[in-house]
Amino acid sequence: MDQVRGKIKNYVFHNDENSYSIARLITEDLKTVTIVGYFPVVSEDMTYEFSGTWVKHNTYGEQLKVESFKKCEQQSKSGLISYLSSPFFHGIGPKTAEKIVDLLGVDAIQLITKDKTVLKEIGLSAIRIEKFYQQLIENQTNEHILVALYGYELSGKLAMKLLNKYQMLTLEKLEENPYRLIDDLEGIGFIKADEIARKFHIAKDDPRRIRAAILYAIEQIAYQNGDLYLTREQLENDAYQALGDVMDLTSAIQSLMDEKRLVLEENRYYLSMTYYTEIGLAEKMKELMGKPVISDIDYIETLLDATEIQKNITYTDVQKEAIVTALTQRFTIITGGPGTGKTTIIDGLLDVYRKYHQLNFKNPAIYEKIGLMAPTGRAAKRMKELLDMDAKTIHRHLGFSYDGDFLYDEKHQLPQDLIIIDEASMIDLFLAKKLFGAIKDGAQVIVVGDVDQLPSVGPGQILSDMIESGVIPTVRLTQIHRQAKDSKIIRLSRAVNEQQVSYDDLVSEQDVYLYKSSSDRIKKTIIQQIQGALQEGYSLIEDIQVLAPMYKGDLGIDNLNIALQEAFNTKKDRKMVYGDKTYYVGDKVIQLVNDPERLIMNGDIGVIKDIKTNAQDELYMIVSYDDNEVMYEKTDLDEINLAYAISIHKSQGSEYKIVMMPMVKSYMHMLKKELIYTAMTRAKKFLIILGDMQLLIYAANHLSEKRQTTLALRLKGDLITEDAQFDPLEELSPYDFM
């Protein structure tokens, strides 16, 4: 690594949260250089040695990317005086600092830290000596800790994270148990913690390592598959995979159970948090079922007849059953695929509900009575447009704040008497627990969704389990309605869902275009199709979406985004570079994490409106999400990605006028019925599939493995659990899994 020695001239930028800094340094030969990286604010009067790698910035020239730093042992007399009289030390002015250095010389710091009584000769009181000594020790300790962490080859960013978390106890905490980082620091998993542990010479069979691997098996491997538990055999296999060896796990598993971090039920191992969350959710759902709300079904049917006349619509028998069931029962599920009339049913039941309760839907107070919600912003927006009533995301209804707290919970419940939850297949276990816990006793709950779509990104399969339990009144919609029968999109997606795709289905029709193409021509064909759509007046931002199942590879999301950015964004005069991605004004981007403070959530899609420079000469961008404009500094850019192409999972809850979907053999390990069905049903007007059409038949006949959950059993009462008094959600946000 390269080194530079000198004094900080000034900080151009410093982020207090993660200590990312940009500073100007005056070297010992009086040159000015720029240093960047994760390091704290240090004294501008002391000489430091910074180590790192020289990089060339397109705008700002040569910079040293700092990996570590240390205070130089030899300091100048004047620098030491300035340092001791700086704001780091309260109550020590320039004159006192000069006396200290005159008396003790340039080794003053070492002498004072060794024996603070040497300061008595300066004439300081015992209180001032103690205060100065403690400040000096803290300052020196922090720098000592950072130097030690760099010695373990930890990055500057991670070192600062650790110091900010543990402060003076950093090294002690790490030596005690490096695996504690998994719980204590966001972004640290078993693999990274294990790497750090090796530098602390933790043995491969150390109990701390084995315990961490067991927890990793459930928290990471199981959760990634959506499972809530692992069998003993699965737990052992996944833990062995993490450990890289076969070891005896018995005592480690028992100790985790003794500490109530793991729960064993029959042959199922759960994290305690997961176990009690599922139990609590099942109990709450049972409470919500209750007795029927309305017994006068004849009157409801009369009102429904009036709604038919008023809206000039004729409901099918199943649609009428869904509306009557939803209005008379406390808790109802309505499930069906595209074209089966879910939105028509919600619209109708709202009208009957209004008539029955004599409500004025134009009065803003109506939203104290009725809550319409969906898991994503796009789904809520679509719900609002179709029903002509305000709808919000679940987290907005719950009052989710930037610090992870909820305004509404089990103690402060939602005021609404009627709750309608759309796109329920996307809701995971933890969000479901928060949502249902916040619904007051006596409220009516209507859950709507397509159970055949992909399940939630987070663990669980809530909609599927509720239906499977058989205890919640459920209406299944299977009939495709007249206006949807002519849609090849709906017919093809239904054939996929029913695993009945034949070669006769693999032909283009008015709204589905199937392009047989080799992999090397697919990008070019996508670009040509988008060009044609743009000429027809469609918007690349609002109307057209490329969907793919994976990020890597020639036809992965990342490479598709680069190709589409190059083809369709001509505004290349201003840019921001982050890692291997370059962003320009006009780019379509997607938010990857929840940020309620800035009113943006995971999956929101926006457009870069501007790229500017702030007072510190640092670039930032403005992204417009509908009417919400959000600023991103460079350190925020890990929260977004280009969105010309996005994953099928990220598209859930959204609809696009035109969906384009490559189908190639490199995707084969991802091609499952639920994934392809979900992608197809995102298309509203046109579905364009490019590549190997036979893969549609392959995908339709490969099902995703059923998730390991026990909610259905708990709802049915097949699993009776005693002593389930435990609140596992105090430190958990459901948005950790979005």
XYZ file of C-alpha atoms in Angstrom:
738
model
C 0.000 0.000 0.000
C 0.987 3.627 -0.512
C 1.549 5.980 2.426
C 1.364 9.728 2.893
C 2.365 11.644 6.037
C 1.095 15.043 6.960
C -1.522 17.153 8.707
C -5.192 17.489 7.820
C -5.795 20.889 6.257
C -9.578 20.631 6.232
C -12.452 18.187 5.853
C -14.308 18.643 2.582
C -16.960 16.149 3.700
C -17.626 13.979 6.743
C -20.608 11.694 7.382
C -21.181 11.418 11.130
C -23.119 8.154 10.781
C -20.522 6.040 8.980
C -17.429 8.335 9.166
C -16.976 8.437 5.380
C -14.628 11.391 4.903
C -13.006 13.471 2.199
C -10.137 15.635 3.411
C -7.232 17.731 2.155
C -3.845 16.785 3.596
C -0.697 18.927 3.694
C 2.204 16.499 3.345
C 5.579 16.870 5.033
C 6.973 18.295 1.774
C 4.093 20.835 1.748
C 2.073 19.284 -1.099
C -1.734 19.219 -0.887
C -3.356 15.831 -1.550
C -6.910 14.545 -1.270
C -7.658 11.540 0.920
C -10.975 9.661 0.954
C -12.291 6.763 2.997
C -13.772 5.771 6.340
C -11.865 7.553 9.092
C -12.871 9.799 12.002
C -12.334 13.497 12.486
C -8.773 13.774 13.777
C -6.797 16.740 15.003
C -5.610 19.102 12.300
C -2.553 19.859 14.436
C -1.045 16.391 14.598
C 0.932 14.504 11.979
C -0.646 11.248 10.734
C 0.354 8.527 8.350
C -2.427 7.412 6.003
C -2.131 4.146 4.076
C -4.148 3.186 1.024
C -4.249 3.081 -2.750
C -4.007 5.946 -5.206
C -7.054 6.212 -7.463
C -7.887 8.693 -10.210
C -11.197 10.529 -9.958
C -12.584 11.723 -13.290
C -13.331 15.184 -11.902
C -11.054 15.648 -8.900
C -7.891 13.882 -10.056
C -5.562 11.756 -7.883
C -6.893 10.700 -4.482
C -5.599 8.329 -1.811
C -8.300 5.809 -0.937
C -7.546 5.311 2.764
C -7.512 1.821 4.264
C -5.822 2.640 7.587
C -4.093 5.439 9.476
C -2.019 6.051 12.581
C -0.640 8.984 14.504
C 3.048 9.498 13.886
C 5.219 8.952 16.945
C 7.263 12.090 16.365
C 5.215 15.287 16.589
C 6.311 18.913 16.341
C 6.206 21.035 19.474
C 3.821 23.598 17.936
C 1.537 20.870 16.593
C 1.348 19.200 19.982
C 0.475 22.510 21.679
C -2.311 23.147 19.157
C -3.611 19.603 19.597
C -3.752 19.786 23.409
C -5.554 23.140 23.275
C -8.014 21.972 20.603
C -11.747 21.252 21.161
C -10.819 17.604 21.812
C -9.849 18.727 25.342
C -12.173 21.004 27.289
C -10.575 23.405 29.755
C -7.034 23.317 28.289
C -6.181 26.611 26.604
C -3.071 27.500 24.539
C -1.118 28.758 27.545
C -1.730 25.625 29.606
C -0.934 23.443 26.603
C 2.344 25.352 26.093
C 3.263 24.820 29.747
C 2.617 21.068 29.395
C 4.799 20.752 26.296
C 7.538 22.973 27.766
C 7.624 20.756 30.837
C 7.185 17.293 29.262
C 8.410 17.797 25.697
C 7.068 16.114 22.521
C 6.551 12.874 24.483
C 3.956 14.610 26.686
C 1.046 12.346 25.667
C 2.912 9.112 26.455
C 4.136 10.512 29.796
C 0.664 11.709 30.877
C -1.086 8.470 29.937
C 1.576 6.559 31.907
C 1.305 8.788 35.002
C -1.226 11.612 35.141
C 0.347 13.050 38.348
C 3.071 14.644 36.200
C 0.497 17.371 35.495
C 0.562 18.554 39.125
C 3.686 20.591 38.373
C 1.652 22.641 35.860
C -0.578 23.839 38.687
C -3.788 22.103 37.531
C -6.375 21.111 40.117
C -7.062 17.426 40.752
C -10.456 17.736 38.998
C -8.958 19.358 35.865
C -6.175 16.774 35.779
C -8.660 13.891 35.954
C -10.933 15.382 33.296
C -8.049 16.075 30.914
C -6.578 12.632 31.543
C -9.886 10.861 30.779
C -10.344 12.857 27.556
C -6.779 12.077 26.507
C -7.191 8.369 27.245
C -10.461 8.214 25.279
C -8.932 9.984 22.298
C -5.807 7.861 22.339
C -7.806 4.680 22.912
C -10.019 5.290 19.874
C -7.008 5.756 17.652
C -5.293 2.740 19.226
C -8.394 0.631 18.590
C -8.548 1.701 14.950
C -4.875 0.910 14.439
C -5.439 -2.525 16.006
C -8.461 -3.173 13.787
C -6.484 -2.195 10.696
C -3.858 -4.659 11.875
C -6.507 -7.378 11.567
C -6.942 -6.265 7.946
C -10.431 -4.919 8.531
C -11.593 -2.233 6.118
C -11.788 1.353 7.284
C -15.569 1.258 6.847
C -15.988 -1.817 9.038
C -13.478 -0.535 11.602
C -15.461 2.691 12.000
C -18.723 0.713 12.274
C -17.231 -1.336 15.091
C -15.822 1.680 16.911
C -19.128 3.570 16.658
C -20.968 0.520 18.011
C -18.724 -0.633 20.847
C -16.519 2.452 21.419
C -13.783 1.809 24.022
C -14.899 -1.813 24.442
C -14.427 -2.649 20.743
C -11.389 -4.916 21.021
C -12.680 -6.514 24.203
C -16.026 -7.320 22.585
C -14.379 -8.736 19.469
C -11.964 -10.911 21.404
C -14.808 -12.144 23.614
C -16.922 -13.273 20.618
C -16.430 -12.048 17.026
C -19.673 -13.781 16.062
C -21.657 -11.239 18.066
C -21.241 -8.946 15.034
C -23.912 -10.983 13.224
C -26.547 -9.793 15.697
C -25.104 -6.387 16.443
C -24.131 -4.967 13.035
C -26.260 -4.735 9.928
C -24.633 -6.317 6.892
C -22.434 -8.727 8.847
C -23.274 -12.391 8.293
C -21.633 -15.608 9.374
C -19.124 -15.635 6.501
C -17.777 -12.157 7.307
C -17.809 -12.766 11.067
C -16.011 -16.086 10.513
C -13.349 -14.327 8.478
C -12.800 -11.860 11.342
C -12.809 -14.684 13.897
C -9.942 -16.411 12.079
C -7.855 -13.286 12.554
C -8.524 -13.623 16.289
C -7.353 -17.263 16.055
C -10.774 -18.760 16.893
C -10.520 -22.533 16.421
C -12.680 -24.319 13.837
C -14.413 -26.359 16.537
C -14.853 -23.461 18.952
C -18.376 -23.639 20.485
C -18.944 -19.966 19.626
C -18.324 -20.737 15.952
C -20.558 -23.813 15.934
C -23.421 -21.941 17.613
C -23.117 -19.107 15.099
C -23.206 -21.593 12.203
C -26.375 -23.203 13.560
C -28.123 -19.840 13.834
C -26.845 -18.925 10.367
C -28.395 -22.104 8.965
C -31.859 -20.940 10.045
C -31.511 -17.162 9.790
C -29.871 -17.139 6.370
C -30.228 -20.420 4.505
C -33.754 -21.253 5.726
C -35.052 -17.688 5.492
C -33.705 -17.323 1.948
C -35.879 -20.293 0.992
C -38.818 -18.825 2.893
C -38.770 -21.620 5.503
C -39.661 -21.013 9.137
C -37.982 -24.140 10.491
C -35.470 -26.847 9.654
C -35.536 -30.540 10.491
C -32.557 -31.918 12.418
C -31.086 -33.358 9.235
C -31.507 -30.068 7.351
C -30.090 -28.078 10.255
C -27.018 -30.301 10.419
C -26.430 -30.245 6.651
C -26.754 -26.457 6.414
C -24.556 -25.896 9.471
C -21.910 -28.288 8.065
C -22.016 -26.275 4.854
C -21.292 -23.069 6.777
C -18.589 -24.721 8.925
C -16.941 -26.428 5.978
C -16.715 -29.633 7.976
C -18.783 -32.251 9.816
C -18.864 -31.681 13.578
C -20.927 -32.737 16.577
C -23.646 -30.074 16.980
C -25.531 -31.644 19.889
C -24.155 -29.548 22.747
C -24.312 -26.309 20.730
C -27.952 -26.941 19.782
C -28.809 -27.738 23.396
C -27.141 -24.579 24.703
C -29.069 -22.456 22.163
C -32.274 -24.111 23.321
C -31.356 -23.541 26.969
C -30.891 -19.847 26.156
C -34.270 -19.890 24.367
C -32.739 -18.828 21.069
C -33.889 -22.064 19.445
C -37.152 -23.949 19.950
C -37.668 -27.629 19.169
C -41.193 -28.756 18.328
C -41.444 -32.403 17.271
C -38.584 -32.623 14.705
C -38.713 -28.938 13.789
C -36.115 -26.392 14.898
C -37.258 -22.749 14.883
C -35.651 -19.527 15.931
C -37.578 -18.462 19.021
C -38.492 -15.207 17.316
C -40.025 -17.065 14.359
C -41.757 -19.685 16.477
C -43.566 -17.265 18.745
C -44.383 -14.911 15.878
C -46.191 -17.703 14.037
C -48.046 -18.733 17.202
C -49.050 -15.139 17.923
C -50.244 -14.618 14.349
C -52.368 -17.777 14.425
C -53.964 -16.745 17.730
C -54.749 -13.260 16.439
C -56.323 -14.631 13.255
C -58.523 -16.949 15.304
C -59.646 -13.987 17.408
C -60.504 -11.974 14.298
C -62.735 -14.701 12.877
C -65.399 -14.358 15.551
C -69.119 -14.491 14.865
C -70.716 -13.302 11.588
C -71.148 -9.526 11.414
C -74.476 -9.465 9.558
C -77.134 -12.162 9.731
C -79.648 -10.499 7.374
C -78.305 -11.997 4.152
C -81.548 -11.246 2.272
C -81.080 -7.524 2.879
C -77.454 -7.672 1.695
C -78.592 -9.449 -1.481
C -81.241 -6.770 -2.050
C -78.610 -4.050 -1.763
C -76.388 -6.025 -4.128
C -79.212 -6.114 -6.698
C -79.410 -2.318 -6.425
C -75.651 -2.043 -6.970
C -75.920 -4.186 -10.110
C -78.575 -1.857 -11.541
C -76.682 1.284 -10.524
C -73.357 0.082 -11.985
C -74.992 -1.616 -14.984
C -73.240 -4.893 -14.208
C -74.313 -8.498 -13.769
C -72.318 -10.387 -11.156
C -71.795 -14.130 -11.519
C -73.000 -16.440 -8.772
C -69.431 -16.805 -7.478
C -68.903 -13.038 -7.446
C -72.158 -12.607 -5.518
C -71.033 -15.322 -3.100
C -67.722 -13.484 -2.578
C -69.439 -10.151 -1.909
C -72.060 -11.586 0.450
C -69.503 -13.719 2.303
C -67.094 -10.777 2.719
C -69.862 -8.502 4.042
C -71.401 -10.971 6.463
C -68.283 -12.683 7.858
C -65.664 -11.165 10.138
C -62.720 -12.537 8.184
C -62.817 -13.544 4.502
C -60.317 -14.513 1.804
C -60.980 -13.887 -1.892
C -58.439 -15.493 -4.207
C -58.191 -15.764 -7.970
C -55.979 -15.116 -10.960
C -56.062 -12.270 -13.493
C -59.359 -11.743 -15.286
C -61.427 -13.413 -12.546
C -62.881 -10.135 -11.258
C -61.203 -9.520 -7.882
C -61.263 -5.739 -8.310
C -64.867 -5.810 -9.561
C -65.826 -7.681 -6.385
C -64.042 -5.200 -4.090
C -65.728 -2.310 -5.886
C -69.144 -3.960 -5.514
C -68.785 -4.913 -1.859
C -67.633 -1.376 -1.008
C -70.779 -0.003 -2.613
C -73.015 -2.430 -0.705
C -71.112 -1.689 2.528
C -71.689 2.029 1.959
C -75.436 1.498 1.426
C -75.817 -0.845 4.407
C -74.025 1.474 6.849
C -75.342 4.665 5.197
C -71.869 6.110 4.717
C -70.793 9.117 2.656
C -67.707 8.060 0.673
C -66.992 11.705 -0.224
C -66.488 12.614 3.423
C -62.762 12.404 4.347
C -63.807 10.825 7.658
C -64.627 7.671 5.683
C -60.982 6.630 6.005
C -61.456 6.349 9.761
C -64.019 3.642 8.917
C -62.450 1.887 5.909
C -58.771 1.029 5.317
C -57.618 -0.060 1.855
C -54.040 -1.327 1.795
C -51.461 -3.287 -0.194
C -47.851 -4.333 0.456
C -46.234 -2.047 -2.155
C -46.650 1.546 -3.252
C -47.440 0.550 -6.819
C -50.115 -1.946 -5.738
C -51.695 0.658 -3.445
C -51.617 3.225 -6.260
C -53.341 0.800 -8.635
C -55.925 -0.029 -5.982
C -56.651 3.684 -5.553
C -57.027 4.250 -9.305
C -59.365 1.273 -9.836
C -61.582 1.830 -6.798
C -61.559 5.650 -6.736
C -60.785 5.573 -3.024
C -57.582 6.360 -1.182
C -55.355 3.328 -0.601
C -52.020 3.161 1.174
C -49.220 0.708 1.717
C -49.484 -1.480 4.792
C -46.544 0.273 6.415
C -48.150 3.700 5.871
C -51.367 2.501 7.478
C -49.373 1.195 10.421
C -47.486 4.487 10.725
C -44.037 2.982 10.152
C -41.416 5.604 11.015
C -37.812 5.992 9.890
C -36.531 4.671 13.211
C -38.415 1.393 12.742
C -41.306 2.075 15.115
C -44.995 1.692 14.332
C -47.705 4.133 15.368
C -50.268 1.320 15.355
C -49.661 -2.015 17.049
C -51.353 -4.432 19.442
C -51.646 -1.725 22.103
C -52.644 1.151 19.793
C -54.857 -0.437 17.163
C -56.111 0.810 13.820
C -59.439 2.670 14.045
C -61.006 1.229 10.866
C -64.048 -1.066 11.017
C -63.360 -2.534 7.563
C -59.858 -3.551 6.430
C -59.270 -4.692 2.830
C -55.804 -6.079 2.099
C -54.883 -6.561 -1.574
C -51.928 -8.501 -3.086
C -51.777 -10.569 0.094
C -49.497 -13.224 -1.446
C -46.613 -10.770 -0.900
C -47.017 -10.537 2.883
C -44.420 -12.395 4.947
C -44.717 -13.739 8.488
C -43.335 -10.687 10.291
C -45.342 -8.101 8.378
C -48.469 -10.222 8.841
C -47.911 -10.326 12.613
C -47.538 -6.548 12.777
C -50.545 -5.940 10.538
C -53.017 -8.363 12.087
C -51.882 -7.442 15.586
C -52.864 -3.829 14.868
C -56.405 -4.705 13.700
C -58.970 -4.109 16.435
C -61.315 -6.808 17.673
C -64.660 -6.557 15.905
C -63.246 -5.173 12.653
C -64.090 -6.895 9.387
C -61.063 -8.151 7.448
C -61.084 -9.001 3.729
C -57.890 -10.512 2.321
C -57.520 -10.488 -1.475
C -54.768 -12.055 -3.548
C -53.633 -14.599 -6.102
C -52.419 -17.608 -4.136
C -50.701 -19.023 -7.248
C -48.237 -16.134 -7.514
C -44.803 -16.145 -5.961
C -44.925 -16.110 -2.168
C -43.340 -13.325 -0.140
C -39.651 -12.454 -0.350
C -39.435 -12.859 3.424
C -40.156 -16.120 5.282
C -43.590 -17.689 5.341
C -46.455 -18.243 2.899
C -49.236 -16.457 4.709
C -51.988 -16.405 2.075
C -51.410 -20.029 1.104
C -51.412 -21.184 4.745
C -54.589 -19.261 5.588
C -56.400 -20.907 2.674
C -54.922 -24.354 3.354
C -56.088 -24.252 6.970
C -59.712 -24.343 5.818
C -60.895 -22.387 8.864
C -61.195 -18.934 7.254
C -64.143 -18.441 4.845
C -62.574 -18.482 1.374
C -64.032 -17.821 -2.058
C -62.001 -19.054 -5.042
C -62.527 -17.274 -8.356
C -61.811 -19.506 -11.330
C -64.001 -18.177 -14.126
C -62.365 -15.806 -16.590
C -64.858 -13.085 -17.444
C -66.046 -12.129 -20.869
C -63.896 -9.042 -21.257
C -60.790 -11.076 -20.327
C -61.496 -14.173 -22.416
C -60.023 -12.625 -25.550
C -56.717 -11.974 -23.774
C -54.000 -14.412 -24.755
C -51.999 -13.051 -21.783
C -54.620 -14.409 -19.397
C -55.136 -17.672 -21.280
C -51.383 -18.378 -21.514
C -50.720 -17.478 -17.875
C -53.617 -19.700 -16.845
C -52.212 -22.576 -18.931
C -48.874 -22.105 -17.166
C -50.564 -22.022 -13.764
C -52.543 -25.191 -14.494
C -49.428 -26.873 -15.951
C -51.206 -27.405 -19.248
C -48.959 -25.539 -21.698
C -48.778 -27.331 -25.048
C -46.994 -26.573 -28.307
C -50.319 -25.215 -29.601
C -50.048 -22.443 -26.992
C -46.657 -21.324 -28.297
C -48.016 -19.040 -30.999
C -48.309 -15.267 -31.056
C -51.702 -13.571 -30.876
C -52.945 -10.004 -30.598
C -51.482 -9.264 -27.136
C -48.765 -11.939 -26.803
C -45.685 -12.009 -29.011
C -43.383 -15.020 -28.891
C -40.006 -14.420 -30.545
C -37.853 -17.482 -31.087
C -34.349 -16.146 -30.881
C -30.830 -17.194 -29.971
C -29.414 -15.727 -26.773
C -26.958 -13.477 -28.589
C -29.774 -11.687 -30.467
C -32.191 -11.175 -27.580
C -30.774 -7.842 -26.372
C -30.940 -6.419 -29.886
C -34.529 -7.633 -30.305
C -35.592 -6.141 -26.950
C -34.098 -2.802 -27.976
C -35.918 -2.928 -31.318
C -39.234 -3.757 -29.638
C -38.812 -0.903 -27.151
C -37.986 1.492 -29.991
C -41.204 0.455 -31.711
C -43.226 0.915 -28.520
C -41.745 4.380 -27.951
C -42.761 5.370 -31.487
C -46.303 4.272 -30.601
C -46.280 6.686 -27.654
C -45.513 4.319 -24.779
C -43.261 5.511 -21.956
C -40.088 3.638 -21.084
C -40.441 4.818 -17.484
C -44.146 4.165 -16.873
C -45.309 1.612 -19.429
C -42.490 -0.749 -20.469
C -40.729 -3.201 -18.156
C -38.173 -5.906 -18.870
C -38.353 -8.748 -16.337
C -35.668 -11.372 -15.694
C -35.186 -13.972 -12.938
C -31.494 -13.375 -12.125
C -28.909 -10.596 -11.917
C -25.747 -12.192 -13.290
C -24.924 -13.516 -16.733
C -25.057 -12.068 -20.224
C -28.862 -11.829 -20.076
C -29.003 -11.109 -16.371
C -30.607 -7.947 -14.999
C -27.289 -6.099 -14.629
C -26.189 -6.564 -18.245
C -29.668 -5.902 -19.607
C -29.732 -2.616 -17.704
C -26.377 -1.541 -19.143
C -27.507 -2.356 -22.699
C -30.838 -0.542 -22.315
C -29.230 2.460 -20.628
C -26.766 2.735 -23.496
C -29.548 2.458 -26.078
C -32.140 4.795 -24.593
C -30.458 7.379 -22.372
C -28.740 9.989 -24.508
C -28.154 12.437 -21.624
C -24.566 11.499 -20.872
C -23.242 14.952 -19.880
C -23.756 14.487 -16.125
C -23.160 11.255 -14.259
C -22.500 9.629 -10.903
C -20.385 6.488 -10.635
C -20.862 3.968 -7.837
C -18.921 0.717 -7.984
C -19.453 -0.794 -11.414
C -22.608 1.238 -12.110
C -22.907 4.625 -13.785
C -26.026 6.762 -13.437
C -27.095 9.568 -15.776
C -29.899 12.126 -15.743
C -33.005 10.449 -17.164
C -32.174 6.938 -15.949
C -34.953 4.721 -14.652
C -34.049 3.464 -11.148
C -35.538 1.271 -8.433
C -35.298 1.717 -4.663
C -33.901 -1.428 -3.012
C -34.518 -0.756 0.699
C -37.235 0.835 2.792
C -36.649 4.452 3.757
C -39.825 5.737 5.411
C -38.055 8.924 6.487
C -37.863 9.922 2.816
C -41.227 8.306 1.960
C -39.737 5.709 -0.393
C -39.946 1.969 -0.047
C -38.381 -1.144 -1.491
C -39.581 -1.598 -5.098
C -40.516 2.027 -5.820
C -39.464 3.034 -9.342
C -38.385 6.567 -10.238
C -36.371 8.606 -12.709
C -33.174 10.616 -12.137
C -34.249 14.221 -12.642
C -30.921 15.934 -11.997
C -27.303 15.459 -10.936
C -25.750 18.416 -9.141
C -22.753 19.452 -7.060
C -23.094 20.629 -3.456
C -21.085 23.273 -1.599
C -18.382 20.685 -0.838
C -17.921 19.858 -4.540
C -19.620 16.500 -4.008
C -22.066 15.097 -6.541
C -25.624 14.221 -5.588
C -28.697 13.234 -7.569
C -32.405 13.989 -7.413
C -34.725 11.064 -8.138
C -38.425 11.656 -8.756
C -40.846 9.003 -7.478
C -44.202 10.241 -8.791
C -44.607 13.498 -6.831
C -41.834 12.757 -4.318
C -38.334 14.057 -5.113
C -35.536 12.383 -3.149
C -31.866 13.374 -2.873
C -29.107 10.743 -2.992
C -25.508 11.427 -2.056
C -22.815 9.058 -3.272
C -22.913 7.042 -0.052
C -26.652 6.440 -0.603
C -26.253 4.855 -4.023
C -26.157 1.305 -2.659
C -29.898 1.826 -2.057
C -30.806 2.008 -5.757
C -30.243 0.164 -9.020
C -31.032 0.761 -12.676
C -34.579 -0.371 -13.436
C -34.912 -0.759 -17.205
C -34.800 -4.439 -16.252
C -35.829 -5.662 -12.791
C -36.332 -9.006 -11.093
C -39.687 -10.776 -11.261
C -39.807 -10.707 -7.452
C -39.458 -6.905 -7.483
C -42.303 -6.626 -10.006
C -44.889 -8.183 -7.673
C -47.799 -5.891 -6.944
C -47.173 -3.905 -10.141
C -48.710 -3.882 -13.600
C -47.128 -2.607 -16.810
C -48.693 -2.005 -20.198
C -45.829 -3.877 -21.861
C -43.778 -6.661 -20.271
C -40.744 -8.159 -22.020
C -39.305 -11.393 -20.694
C -36.265 -13.297 -22.028
C -36.438 -17.099 -21.720
C -33.024 -18.715 -22.049
C -31.337 -21.890 -20.845
C -29.020 -19.982 -18.504
C -32.162 -19.232 -16.437
C -33.169 -22.898 -16.171
C -32.397 -23.413 -12.491
C -34.699 -20.454 -11.729
C -37.560 -21.345 -14.057
C -40.496 -22.461 -11.926
C -44.212 -22.272 -12.581
C -44.877 -19.636 -9.896
C -42.103 -17.355 -11.168
C -43.187 -17.396 -14.825
C -46.866 -17.086 -13.915
C -46.104 -14.031 -11.763
C -44.090 -12.405 -14.569
C -46.796 -13.009 -17.182
C -49.557 -11.602 -15.004
C -47.695 -8.290 -14.678
C -48.530 -7.531 -18.340
C -51.628 -5.430 -18.892
C -51.701 -4.893 -22.687
C -48.787 -6.741 -24.282
C -46.551 -9.634 -23.237
C -43.391 -10.202 -25.269
C -41.393 -13.386 -24.621
C -38.041 -13.823 -26.359
C -35.785 -16.858 -26.634
C -36.504 -20.572 -26.346
C -40.279 -21.064 -26.189
C -39.966 -24.695 -25.127
C -38.714 -23.381 -21.795
C -42.284 -22.217 -21.105
C -43.376 -25.851 -21.089
C -40.369 -26.750 -18.930
C -41.118 -23.954 -16.428
C -44.833 -24.772 -16.242
C -43.992 -28.314 -15.170
C -41.508 -27.370 -12.450
C -42.976 -26.236 -9.142
C -41.195 -24.295 -6.452
C -40.603 -26.386 -3.354
C -43.291 -25.866 -0.752
C -42.100 -23.728 2.110
C -41.725 -25.243 5.545
C -44.294 -23.466 7.695
C -46.797 -24.528 10.348
C -49.291 -21.638 10.314
C -51.998 -23.757 8.647
C -51.631 -26.436 11.340
C -51.824 -23.827 14.113
C -54.931 -22.232 12.594
C -56.603 -25.658 12.417
C -55.638 -26.336 16.027
C -53.492 -29.352 15.145
C -50.571 -27.850 17.078
C -51.403 -26.791 20.609
C -48.677 -24.775 22.285
C -48.628 -23.956 25.959
C -46.862 -20.962 27.481
C -46.619 -18.914 24.291
C -46.188 -15.623 26.122
C -43.293 -14.082 24.254
C -42.938 -10.924 22.163
C -40.201 -11.558 19.612
C -40.753 -8.433 17.536
C -39.348 -5.745 19.793
C -36.121 -5.531 17.809
C -37.411 -6.692 14.436
C -38.953 -4.779 11.574
C -40.926 -6.675 8.937
C -39.172 -4.486 6.388
C -35.956 -6.352 7.070
C -37.414 -8.967 4.737
C -38.775 -6.779 1.955
